[in-house]
PDB file of C-alpha atoms and ligand atoms in Angstrom:
ATOM      1  CA  MET A   1      98.483 121.044 116.026  1.00  0.00           C
ATOM      2  CA  LEU A   2     100.589 118.328 117.681  1.00  0.00           C
ATOM      3  CA  ASP A   3     103.925 119.487 119.003  1.00  0.00           C
ATOM      4  CA  ILE A   4     106.253 116.948 120.590  1.00  0.00           C
ATOM      5  CA  LYS A   5     109.491 118.309 122.030  1.00  0.00           C
ATOM      6  CA  ASN A   6     112.496 116.307 123.235  1.00  0.00           C
ATOM      7  CA  LEU A   7     110.387 113.333 124.204  1.00  0.00           C
ATOM      8  CA  LYS A   8     112.284 110.691 126.090  1.00  0.00           C
ATOM      9  CA  VAL A   9     110.881 107.439 127.398  1.00  0.00           C
ATOM     10  CA  VAL A  10     113.083 105.106 129.401  1.00  0.00           C
ATOM     11  CA  PHE A  11     111.577 101.838 130.619  1.00  0.00           C
ATOM     12  CA  ASN A  12     112.883 100.197 133.813  1.00  0.00           C
ATOM     13  CA  GLN A  13     115.211 103.086 134.471  1.00  0.00           C
ATOM     14  CA  GLY A  14     118.148 102.299 136.710  1.00  0.00           C
ATOM     15  CA  THR A  15     117.705  98.535 136.409  1.00  0.00           C
ATOM     16  CA  ILE A  16     119.515  95.937 134.374  1.00  0.00           C
ATOM     17  CA  ASN A  17     116.480  95.962 132.022  1.00  0.00           C
ATOM     18  CA  GLU A  18     116.763  99.684 131.305  1.00  0.00           C
ATOM     19  CA  LYS A  19     115.574 100.475 127.792  1.00  0.00           C
ATOM     20  CA  VAL A  20     115.576 103.846 126.083  1.00  0.00           C
ATOM     21  CA  ALA A  21     112.496 103.457 123.886  1.00  0.00           C
ATOM     22  CA  LEU A  22     112.379 107.092 122.749  1.00  0.00           C
ATOM     23  CA  ASN A  23     115.459 109.250 122.671  1.00  0.00           C
ATOM     24  CA  ASN A  24     114.690 112.979 122.465  1.00  0.00           C
ATOM     25  CA  VAL A  25     112.059 112.752 119.761  1.00  0.00           C
ATOM     26  CA  SER A  26     110.717 116.052 118.438  1.00  0.00           C
ATOM     27  CA  LEU A  27     107.876 116.126 115.950  1.00  0.00           C
ATOM     28  CA  HIS A  28     105.502 118.781 114.715  1.00  0.00           C
ATOM     29  CA  LEU A  29     102.274 117.923 112.955  1.00  0.00           C
ATOM     30  CA  ASN A  30     100.311 120.442 110.959  1.00  0.00           C
ATOM     31  CA  ASP A  31      96.549 120.471 111.002  1.00  0.00           C
ATOM     32  CA  GLY A  32      95.311 117.801 108.595  1.00  0.00           C
ATOM     33  CA  ASP A  33      98.641 115.999 108.273  1.00  0.00           C
ATOM     34  CA  PHE A  34      98.404 112.266 107.573  1.00  0.00           C
ATOM     35  CA  ILE A  35     101.719 110.765 108.559  1.00  0.00           C
ATOM     36  CA  THR A  36     102.732 107.172 107.942  1.00  0.00           C
ATOM     37  CA  ILE A  37     105.371 105.776 110.292  1.00  0.00           C
ATOM     38  CA  ILE A  38     107.665 102.874 109.522  1.00  0.00           C
ATOM     39  CA  GLY A  39     110.597 101.353 111.339  1.00  0.00           C
ATOM     40  CA  SER A  40     111.792  97.952 112.454  1.00  0.00           C
ATOM     41  CA  ASN A  41     110.465  96.115 115.495  1.00  0.00           C
ATOM     42  CA  GLY A  42     111.379  97.865 118.716  1.00  0.00           C
ATOM     43  CA  ALA A  43     112.091 101.208 117.009  1.00  0.00           C
ATOM     44  CA  GLY A  44     109.756 102.980 119.449  1.00  0.00           C
ATOM     45  CA  LYS A  45     106.768 103.524 117.156  1.00  0.00           C
ATOM     46  CA  SER A  46     104.131 102.191 119.542  1.00  0.00           C
ATOM     47  CA  THR A  47     105.790 103.926 122.492  1.00  0.00           C
ATOM     48  CA  LEU A  48     105.472 107.221 120.612  1.00  0.00           C
ATOM     49  CA  PHE A  49     101.710 106.639 120.302  1.00  0.00           C
ATOM     50  CA  GLN A  50     101.443 105.472 123.921  1.00  0.00           C
ATOM     51  CA  SER A  51     103.184 108.668 125.027  1.00  0.00           C
ATOM     52  CA  VAL A  52     100.858 110.884 123.024  1.00  0.00           C
ATOM     53  CA  ALA A  53      97.838 108.985 124.352  1.00  0.00           C
ATOM     54  CA  GLY A  54      99.059 109.123 127.952  1.00  0.00           C
ATOM     55  CA  ALA A  55      99.411 105.366 128.334  1.00  0.00           C
ATOM     56  CA  VAL A  56     103.071 105.362 129.401  1.00  0.00           C
ATOM     57  CA  GLU A  57     105.020 107.463 131.814  1.00  0.00           C
ATOM     58  CA  ILE A  58     107.365 109.740 129.918  1.00  0.00           C
ATOM     59  CA  THR A  59     110.807 110.474 131.300  1.00  0.00           C
ATOM     60  CA  SER A  60     111.184 113.989 129.901  1.00  0.00           C
ATOM     61  CA  GLY A  61     109.863 116.244 127.177  1.00  0.00           C
ATOM     62  CA  THR A  62     106.590 117.966 126.391  1.00  0.00           C
ATOM     63  CA  ILE A  63     103.540 117.228 124.280  1.00  0.00           C
ATOM     64  CA  MET A  64     101.188 119.965 123.120  1.00  0.00           C
ATOM     65  CA  LEU A  65      97.912 119.245 121.367  1.00  0.00           C
ATOM     66  CA  ASP A  66      96.056 122.141 119.796  1.00  0.00           C
ATOM     67  CA  GLY A  67      97.907 124.635 121.964  1.00  0.00           C
ATOM     68  CA  VAL A  68      97.247 122.737 125.195  1.00  0.00           C
ATOM     69  CA  ASP A  69     100.045 121.144 127.198  1.00  0.00           C
ATOM     70  CA  ILE A  70      98.837 117.545 127.611  1.00  0.00           C
ATOM     71  CA  THR A  71     102.150 116.169 128.896  1.00  0.00           C
ATOM     72  CA  ASN A  72     100.665 115.334 132.286  1.00  0.00           C
ATOM     73  CA  GLN A  73      97.051 114.956 131.294  1.00  0.00           C
ATOM     74  CA  LYS A  74      95.381 111.678 132.270  1.00  0.00           C
ATOM     75  CA  GLU A  75      94.812 109.066 129.570  1.00  0.00           C
ATOM     76  CA  TYR A  76      91.014 109.109 129.898  1.00  0.00           C
ATOM     77  CA  VAL A  77      90.948 112.884 129.445  1.00  0.00           C
ATOM     78  CA  ARG A  78      93.084 112.654 126.297  1.00  0.00           C
ATOM     79  CA  SER A  79      90.910 109.854 124.941  1.00  0.00           C
ATOM     80  CA  ARG A  80      88.165 112.428 124.394  1.00  0.00           C
ATOM     81  CA  SER A  81      90.234 114.082 121.695  1.00  0.00           C
ATOM     82  CA  ILE A  82      92.542 111.263 120.578  1.00  0.00           C
ATOM     83  CA  GLY A  83      91.133 108.230 118.732  1.00  0.00           C
ATOM     84  CA  ARG A  84      93.193 105.031 118.710  1.00  0.00           C
ATOM     85  CA  LEU A  85      93.216 101.745 116.846  1.00  0.00           C
ATOM     86  CA  PHE A  86      95.490  98.819 117.555  1.00  0.00           C
ATOM     87  CA  GLN A  87      96.550  95.733 115.685  1.00  0.00           C
ATOM     88  CA  ASP A  88      94.301  93.527 117.811  1.00  0.00           C
ATOM     89  CA  PRO A  89      90.719  93.795 116.488  1.00  0.00           C
ATOM     90  CA  LEU A  90      89.412  92.659 119.889  1.00  0.00           C
ATOM     91  CA  LYS A  91      90.803  95.686 121.695  1.00  0.00           C
ATOM     92  CA  GLY A  92      88.551  98.590 120.799  1.00  0.00           C
ATOM     93  CA  THR A  93      85.054  97.217 121.334  1.00  0.00           C
ATOM     94  CA  ALA A  94      83.065  95.594 124.153  1.00  0.00           C
ATOM     95  CA  PRO A  95      82.206  92.025 123.026  1.00  0.00           C
ATOM     96  CA  SER A  96      79.218  91.415 125.293  1.00  0.00           C
ATOM     97  CA  MET A  97      77.510  94.611 124.206  1.00  0.00           C
ATOM     98  CA  THR A  98      75.558  95.092 120.985  1.00  0.00           C
ATOM     99  CA  ILE A  99      76.770  97.174 118.043  1.00  0.00           C
ATOM    100  CA  GLU A 100      74.286  99.861 118.998  1.00  0.00           C
ATOM    101  CA  GLU A 101      75.403  99.909 122.640  1.00  0.00           C
ATOM    102  CA  ASN A 102      79.044 100.160 121.610  1.00  0.00           C
ATOM    103  CA  LEU A 103      78.255 103.068 119.302  1.00  0.00           C
ATOM    104  CA  ALA A 104      76.177 104.771 122.004  1.00  0.00           C
ATOM    105  CA  LEU A 105      79.174 104.665 124.327  1.00  0.00           C
ATOM    106  CA  ALA A 106      81.462 106.078 121.660  1.00  0.00           C
ATOM    107  CA  PHE A 107      78.924 108.782 120.895  1.00  0.00           C
ATOM    108  CA  GLN A 108      79.062 109.985 124.496  1.00  0.00           C
ATOM    109  CA  ARG A 109      82.811 110.409 124.416  1.00  0.00           C
ATOM    110  CA  GLY A 110      83.665 113.971 125.266  1.00  0.00           C
ATOM    111  CA  LYS A 111      80.190 114.650 126.580  1.00  0.00           C
ATOM    112  CA  HIS A 112      79.034 114.239 130.162  1.00  0.00           C
ATOM    113  CA  PHE A 113      79.510 110.637 131.153  1.00  0.00           C
ATOM    114  CA  SER A 114      76.509 108.393 131.441  1.00  0.00           C
ATOM    115  CA  LEU A 115      76.225 104.666 130.886  1.00  0.00           C
ATOM    116  CA  LYS A 116      72.588 104.910 129.915  1.00  0.00           C
ATOM    117  CA  PRO A 117      72.533 103.992 126.222  1.00  0.00           C
ATOM    118  CA  MET A 118      70.852 106.582 124.079  1.00  0.00           C
ATOM    119  CA  ARG A 119      68.346 104.543 122.228  1.00  0.00           C
ATOM    120  CA  ASN A 120      66.181 107.268 120.831  1.00  0.00           C
ATOM    121  CA  LYS A 121      65.324 107.387 117.180  1.00  0.00           C
ATOM    122  CA  LYS A 122      67.604 110.248 116.232  1.00  0.00           C
ATOM    123  CA  HIS A 123      70.731 108.624 117.533  1.00  0.00           C
ATOM    124  CA  ARG A 124      69.793 105.262 116.102  1.00  0.00           C
ATOM    125  CA  GLN A 125      69.508 106.915 112.690  1.00  0.00           C
ATOM    126  CA  ILE A 126      72.956 108.514 113.076  1.00  0.00           C
ATOM    127  CA  PHE A 127      74.431 105.118 113.939  1.00  0.00           C
ATOM    128  CA  ARG A 128      72.601 103.425 111.084  1.00  0.00           C
ATOM    129  CA  ASP A 129      73.888 105.963 108.564  1.00  0.00           C
ATOM    130  CA  ALA A 130      77.416 105.674 109.901  1.00  0.00           C
ATOM    131  CA  LEU A 131      77.329 101.881 109.729  1.00  0.00           C
ATOM    132  CA  LYS A 132      75.882 101.993 106.252  1.00  0.00           C
ATOM    133  CA  SER A 133      78.896 103.916 105.036  1.00  0.00           C
ATOM    134  CA  LEU A 134      81.072 100.968 106.098  1.00  0.00           C
ATOM    135  CA  ASP A 135      79.293  98.875 103.481  1.00  0.00           C
ATOM    136  CA  LEU A 136      79.479  95.711 105.587  1.00  0.00           C
ATOM    137  CA  GLY A 137      75.764  95.284 106.216  1.00  0.00           C
ATOM    138  CA  LEU A 138      76.209  96.064 109.904  1.00  0.00           C
ATOM    139  CA  GLU A 139      73.351  98.587 109.850  1.00  0.00           C
ATOM    140  CA  GLU A 140      70.984  95.623 109.741  1.00  0.00           C
ATOM    141  CA  ARG A 141      72.641  94.019 112.763  1.00  0.00           C
ATOM    142  CA  MET A 142      72.549  96.766 115.371  1.00  0.00           C
ATOM    143  CA  GLN A 143      71.294  94.388 118.082  1.00  0.00           C
ATOM    144  CA  THR A 144      74.031  91.817 117.400  1.00  0.00           C
ATOM    145  CA  LYS A 145      76.622  91.303 120.127  1.00  0.00           C
ATOM    146  CA  VAL A 146      79.983  92.590 118.923  1.00  0.00           C
ATOM    147  CA  GLY A 147      81.748  89.420 120.123  1.00  0.00           C
ATOM    148  CA  THR A 148      80.145  87.484 117.264  1.00  0.00           C
ATOM    149  CA  LEU A 149      81.577  89.731 114.520  1.00  0.00           C
ATOM    150  CA  SER A 150      84.652  88.895 112.424  1.00  0.00           C
ATOM    151  CA  GLY A 151      87.987  90.629 113.061  1.00  0.00           C
ATOM    152  CA  GLY A 152      87.540  92.890 110.040  1.00  0.00           C
ATOM    153  CA  GLN A 153      84.003  93.849 111.032  1.00  0.00           C
ATOM    154  CA  ARG A 154      85.160  94.632 114.550  1.00  0.00           C
ATOM    155  CA  GLN A 155      88.061  96.732 113.332  1.00  0.00           C
ATOM    156  CA  ALA A 156      85.742  98.666 111.009  1.00  0.00           C
ATOM    157  CA  LEU A 157      83.389  99.216 113.940  1.00  0.00           C
ATOM    158  CA  THR A 158      86.274 100.352 116.153  1.00  0.00           C
ATOM    159  CA  LEU A 159      87.249 102.825 113.444  1.00  0.00           C
ATOM    160  CA  MET A 160      83.685 104.099 113.387  1.00  0.00           C
ATOM    161  CA  MET A 161      83.664 104.427 117.171  1.00  0.00           C
ATOM    162  CA  ALA A 162      86.985 106.260 117.229  1.00  0.00           C
ATOM    163  CA  THR A 163      85.742 108.816 114.720  1.00  0.00           C
ATOM    164  CA  LEU A 164      81.985 109.084 115.445  1.00  0.00           C
ATOM    165  CA  VAL A 165      82.827 112.131 117.522  1.00  0.00           C
ATOM    166  CA  THR A 166      85.560 113.634 115.331  1.00  0.00           C
ATOM    167  CA  PRO A 167      88.852 113.372 117.247  1.00  0.00           C
ATOM    168  CA  LYS A 168      91.567 116.016 117.051  1.00  0.00           C
ATOM    169  CA  LEU A 169      94.059 113.267 116.398  1.00  0.00           C
ATOM    170  CA  LEU A 170      93.769 109.684 115.167  1.00  0.00           C
ATOM    171  CA  LEU A 171      96.464 107.122 115.972  1.00  0.00           C
ATOM    172  CA  LEU A 172      96.468 103.926 113.919  1.00  0.00           C
ATOM    173  CA  ASP A 173      98.970 101.341 115.174  1.00  0.00           C
ATOM    174  CA  GLU A 174      99.241  98.627 112.487  1.00  0.00           C
ATOM    175  CA  HIS A 175      95.467  98.464 112.661  1.00  0.00           C
ATOM    176  CA  THR A 176      95.093  96.218 109.618  1.00  0.00           C
ATOM    177  CA  ALA A 177      98.093  93.932 110.204  1.00  0.00           C
ATOM    178  CA  ALA A 178      96.011  91.140 111.740  1.00  0.00           C
ATOM    179  CA  LEU A 179      93.413  91.102 108.942  1.00  0.00           C
ATOM    180  CA  ASP A 180      93.442  89.098 105.717  1.00  0.00           C
ATOM    181  CA  PRO A 181      94.648  91.145 102.709  1.00  0.00           C
ATOM    182  CA  ALA A 182      91.210  91.830 101.223  1.00  0.00           C
ATOM    183  CA  THR A 183      89.718  92.906 104.552  1.00  0.00           C
ATOM    184  CA  ALA A 184      92.835  94.911 105.393  1.00  0.00           C
ATOM    185  CA  LEU A 185      92.467  96.843 102.147  1.00  0.00           C
ATOM    186  CA  LYS A 186      88.813  97.511 102.849  1.00  0.00           C
ATOM    187  CA  VAL A 187      89.534  98.805 106.365  1.00  0.00           C
ATOM    188  CA  LEU A 188      92.460 100.895 105.082  1.00  0.00           C
ATOM    189  CA  ASN A 189      90.311 102.481 102.393  1.00  0.00           C
ATOM    190  CA  LEU A 190      87.625 103.175 104.946  1.00  0.00           C
ATOM    191  CA  SER A 191      90.198 104.759 107.218  1.00  0.00           C
ATOM    192  CA  THR A 192      91.449 107.146 104.548  1.00  0.00           C
ATOM    193  CA  LYS A 193      87.892 107.980 103.500  1.00  0.00           C
ATOM    194  CA  ILE A 194      86.902 108.902 107.065  1.00  0.00           C
ATOM    195  CA  VAL A 195      90.175 110.786 107.623  1.00  0.00           C
ATOM    196  CA  GLU A 196      89.751 112.816 104.436  1.00  0.00           C
ATOM    197  CA  GLU A 197      86.051 113.527 104.833  1.00  0.00           C
ATOM    198  CA  ASN A 198      86.499 114.764 108.390  1.00  0.00           C
ATOM    199  CA  HIS A 199      89.928 116.329 107.865  1.00  0.00           C
ATOM    200  CA  ILE A 200      91.378 114.379 110.813  1.00  0.00           C
ATOM    201  CA  THR A 201      95.067 114.792 111.662  1.00  0.00           C
ATOM    202  CA  THR A 202      96.346 111.211 111.588  1.00  0.00           C
ATOM    203  CA  MET A 203      99.407 109.109 112.291  1.00  0.00           C
ATOM    204  CA  MET A 204      99.495 105.547 110.984  1.00  0.00           C
ATOM    205  CA  ILE A 205     102.151 102.995 111.894  1.00  0.00           C
ATOM    206  CA  THR A 206     102.523 100.329 109.233  1.00  0.00           C
ATOM    207  CA  HIS A 207     105.032  97.626 108.381  1.00  0.00           C
ATOM    208  CA  ASN A 208     103.894  97.697 104.778  1.00  0.00           C
ATOM    209  CA  MET A 209     106.120 100.023 102.765  1.00  0.00           C
ATOM    210  CA  GLU A 210     103.712 100.258  99.842  1.00  0.00           C
ATOM    211  CA  ASP A 211     101.020 101.472 102.210  1.00  0.00           C
ATOM    212  CA  ALA A 212     103.459 103.904 103.839  1.00  0.00           C
ATOM    213  CA  ILE A 213     104.052 105.436 100.409  1.00  0.00           C
ATOM    214  CA  LYS A 214     100.495 105.203  99.122  1.00  0.00           C
ATOM    215  CA  TYR A 215      98.739 106.855 102.056  1.00  0.00           C
ATOM    216  CA  GLY A 216      99.237 110.201 103.720  1.00  0.00           C
ATOM    217  CA  ASN A 217     101.340 113.286 102.943  1.00  0.00           C
ATOM    218  CA  ARG A 218     104.441 112.500 104.967  1.00  0.00           C
ATOM    219  CA  ILE A 219     106.541 109.436 105.893  1.00  0.00           C
ATOM    220  CA  ILE A 220     108.513 109.179 109.096  1.00  0.00           C
ATOM    221  CA  ILE A 221     111.149 106.508 109.577  1.00  0.00           C
ATOM    222  CA  MET A 222     112.083 105.528 113.111  1.00  0.00           C
ATOM    223  CA  ASN A 223     115.099 103.591 114.297  1.00  0.00           C
ATOM    224  CA  GLN A 224     116.297 102.837 117.806  1.00  0.00           C
ATOM    225  CA  GLY A 225     114.097 105.397 119.487  1.00  0.00           C
ATOM    226  CA  GLU A 226     114.759 108.201 117.040  1.00  0.00           C
ATOM    227  CA  ILE A 227     113.179 109.750 113.979  1.00  0.00           C
ATOM    228  CA  ILE A 228     115.830 109.302 111.317  1.00  0.00           C
ATOM    229  CA  ASP A 229     113.881 110.423 108.256  1.00  0.00           C
ATOM    230  CA  ASP A 230     110.973 112.761 107.647  1.00  0.00           C
ATOM    231  CA  ILE A 231     109.875 112.762 104.022  1.00  0.00           C
ATOM    232  CA  SER A 232     107.127 114.970 102.617  1.00  0.00           C
ATOM    233  CA  GLY A 233     106.049 116.913  99.546  1.00  0.00           C
ATOM    234  CA  GLU A 234     107.603 115.987  96.242  1.00  0.00           C
ATOM    235  CA  ALA A 235     110.135 113.664  97.882  1.00  0.00           C
ATOM    236  CA  LYS A 236     107.258 111.659  99.360  1.00  0.00           C
ATOM    237  CA  GLN A 237     105.457 111.519  96.035  1.00  0.00           C
ATOM    238  CA  LYS A 238     108.565 110.251  94.284  1.00  0.00           C
ATOM    239  CA  MET A 239     109.432 107.720  96.980  1.00  0.00           C
ATOM    240  CA  THR A 240     109.605 104.063  95.935  1.00  0.00           C
ATOM    241  CA  VAL A 241     109.570 100.823  97.914  1.00  0.00           C
ATOM    242  CA  GLU A 242     113.095 100.123  96.622  1.00  0.00           C
ATOM    243  CA  GLN A 243     114.370 103.408  98.066  1.00  0.00           C
ATOM    244  CA  LEU A 244     112.804 102.637 101.421  1.00  0.00           C
ATOM    245  CA  ILE A 245     114.317  99.160 101.462  1.00  0.00           C
ATOM    246  CA  GLU A 246     117.679 100.718 100.603  1.00  0.00           C
ATOM    247  CA  ARG A 247     117.244 103.068 103.561  1.00  0.00           C
ATOM    248  CA  PHE A 248     116.636 100.103 105.850  1.00  0.00           C
ATOM    249  CA  HIS A 249     119.738  98.369 104.526  1.00  0.00           C
ATOM    250  CA  GLU A 250     121.727 101.529 105.248  1.00  0.00           C
ATOM    251  CA  MET A 251     120.797 101.318 108.888  1.00  0.00           C
ATOM    252  CA  GLY A 252     121.786  97.670 108.960  1.00  0.00           C
ATOM    253  CA  GLU A 253     118.226  96.526 109.127  1.00  0.00           C
ATOM    254  CA  THR A 254     117.353  93.189 107.547  1.00  0.00           C
ATOM    255  CA  ASN A 255     114.045  92.658 109.184  1.00  0.00           C
ATOM    256  CA  ASP A 256     112.252  89.995 107.125  1.00  0.00           C
ATOM    257  CA  ARG A 257     108.858  91.226 108.145  1.00  0.00           C
ATOM    258  CA  MET A 258     109.602  94.683 106.766  1.00  0.00           C
ATOM    259  CA  MET A 259     111.211  93.372 103.615  1.00  0.00           C
ATOM    260  CA  LEU A 260     108.680  90.771 102.643  1.00  0.00           C
ATOM    261  CA  SER A 261     105.398  92.399 103.502  1.00  0.00           C
ATOM    262  CA  GLN A 262     104.009  93.945 100.380  1.00  0.00           C
TER     263      GLN A 262
HETATM  264  N1  ADP B   1     106.083  98.551 128.848  1.00  0.00           N
HETATM  265  C1  ADP B   1     107.354  98.317 128.476  1.00  0.00           C
HETATM  266  N2  ADP B   1     108.277  97.944 129.375  1.00  0.00           N
HETATM  267  C2  ADP B   1     109.557  97.722 129.006  1.00  0.00           C
HETATM  268  N3  ADP B   1     110.020  97.841 127.745  1.00  0.00           N
HETATM  269  C3  ADP B   1     109.135  98.195 126.804  1.00  0.00           C
HETATM  270  C4  ADP B   1     107.756  98.453 127.099  1.00  0.00           C
HETATM  271  N4  ADP B   1     107.118  98.783 125.967  1.00  0.00           N
HETATM  272  C5  ADP B   1     108.055  98.746 124.988  1.00  0.00           C
HETATM  273  N5  ADP B   1     109.254  98.394 125.483  1.00  0.00           N
HETATM  274  C6  ADP B   1     110.509  98.300 124.723  1.00  0.00           C
HETATM  275  O1  ADP B   1     110.742  99.551 124.115  1.00  0.00           O
HETATM  276  C7  ADP B   1     111.240  99.382 122.795  1.00  0.00           C
HETATM  277  C8  ADP B   1     110.311 100.042 121.805  1.00  0.00           C
HETATM  278  O2  ADP B   1     109.109  99.301 121.740  1.00  0.00           O
HETATM  279  P1  ADP B   1     107.884  99.690 120.809  1.00  0.00           P
HETATM  280  O3  ADP B   1     107.587 101.134 120.966  1.00  0.00           O
HETATM  281  O4  ADP B   1     106.777  98.732 121.102  1.00  0.00           O
HETATM  282  O5  ADP B   1     108.483  99.433 119.351  1.00  0.00           O
HETATM  283  P2  ADP B   1     107.758  99.300 117.937  1.00  0.00           P
HETATM  284  O6  ADP B   1     106.319  99.630 118.105  1.00  0.00           O
HETATM  285  O7  ADP B   1     108.487 100.245 117.046  1.00  0.00           O
HETATM  286  O8  ADP B   1     107.968  97.884 117.507  1.00  0.00           O
HETATM  287  C9  ADP B   1     111.392  97.887 122.578  1.00  0.00           C
HETATM  288  O9  ADP B   1     112.709  97.530 122.877  1.00  0.00           O
HETATM  289  C10 ADP B   1     110.422  97.293 123.592  1.00  0.00           C
HETATM  290  O10 ADP B   1     110.839  96.016 123.994  1.00  0.00           O
HETATM  291 MG1   MG B   2     104.582  98.510 117.751  1.00  0.00          MG
END
């Protein structure tokens, strides 16, 4: 479903600041895969997502999504089929617009573009039902401006918006890292519920090794722009936090953030 071949991304090529962020990364995702991705800071995890989403210029390689070569496709075109969430809860929603207006925009994704919010009864009911499933009481606050919501509420809403029209691929880049533990857990559980119910092929970057083991069917470990481990099936099920930490020690990694975040 997603087929990445020999992907290379070099920032500031030919300058003193040249940085090889991705070094010939190849990755194949099967339909319905839920991959967790771990790796120390600067390993190239976010750049991998940016490349798939069309947000950075890639140096070489190809990316196929559902049989279509999207390597040179514009970011806004890809955004119709690729949902994204970032660490920053402020990123995915428009603060001066109401919850309903934000959802109306998300609902139009992939359809003909029009800024006119669809306020008819049918759509409002779809939004209300979707919000209800978040269990945050947001269905009673559809006319509230999104800027007044908490970080967790906004991230839950962003998740809803990214999946209201089921995407082919969902990219979660440490999307709960900025939330308090209880809210993070709630948003994570919501994410897996939506992913499972809609059978969405998903990649989730996390710095939390327990989460990397707990969620998904496959773990990928990145280091210095490369995929150095790809663990699935029984090996994934048997994986422990201790083994992952050992793996990080093996690559000379003593990143406190990785080690301490449980
Ligand atoms: N836009 C950019 N310009 C220059 N260097 C970048 C840019 N984005 C990322 N990098 C560098 O590329 C490397 C990989 O970054 P990133 O993909 O953000 O890592 P991760 O998400 O694994 O922490 C890092 O060394 C980072 O500093
Ligand atoms: Mg990152």
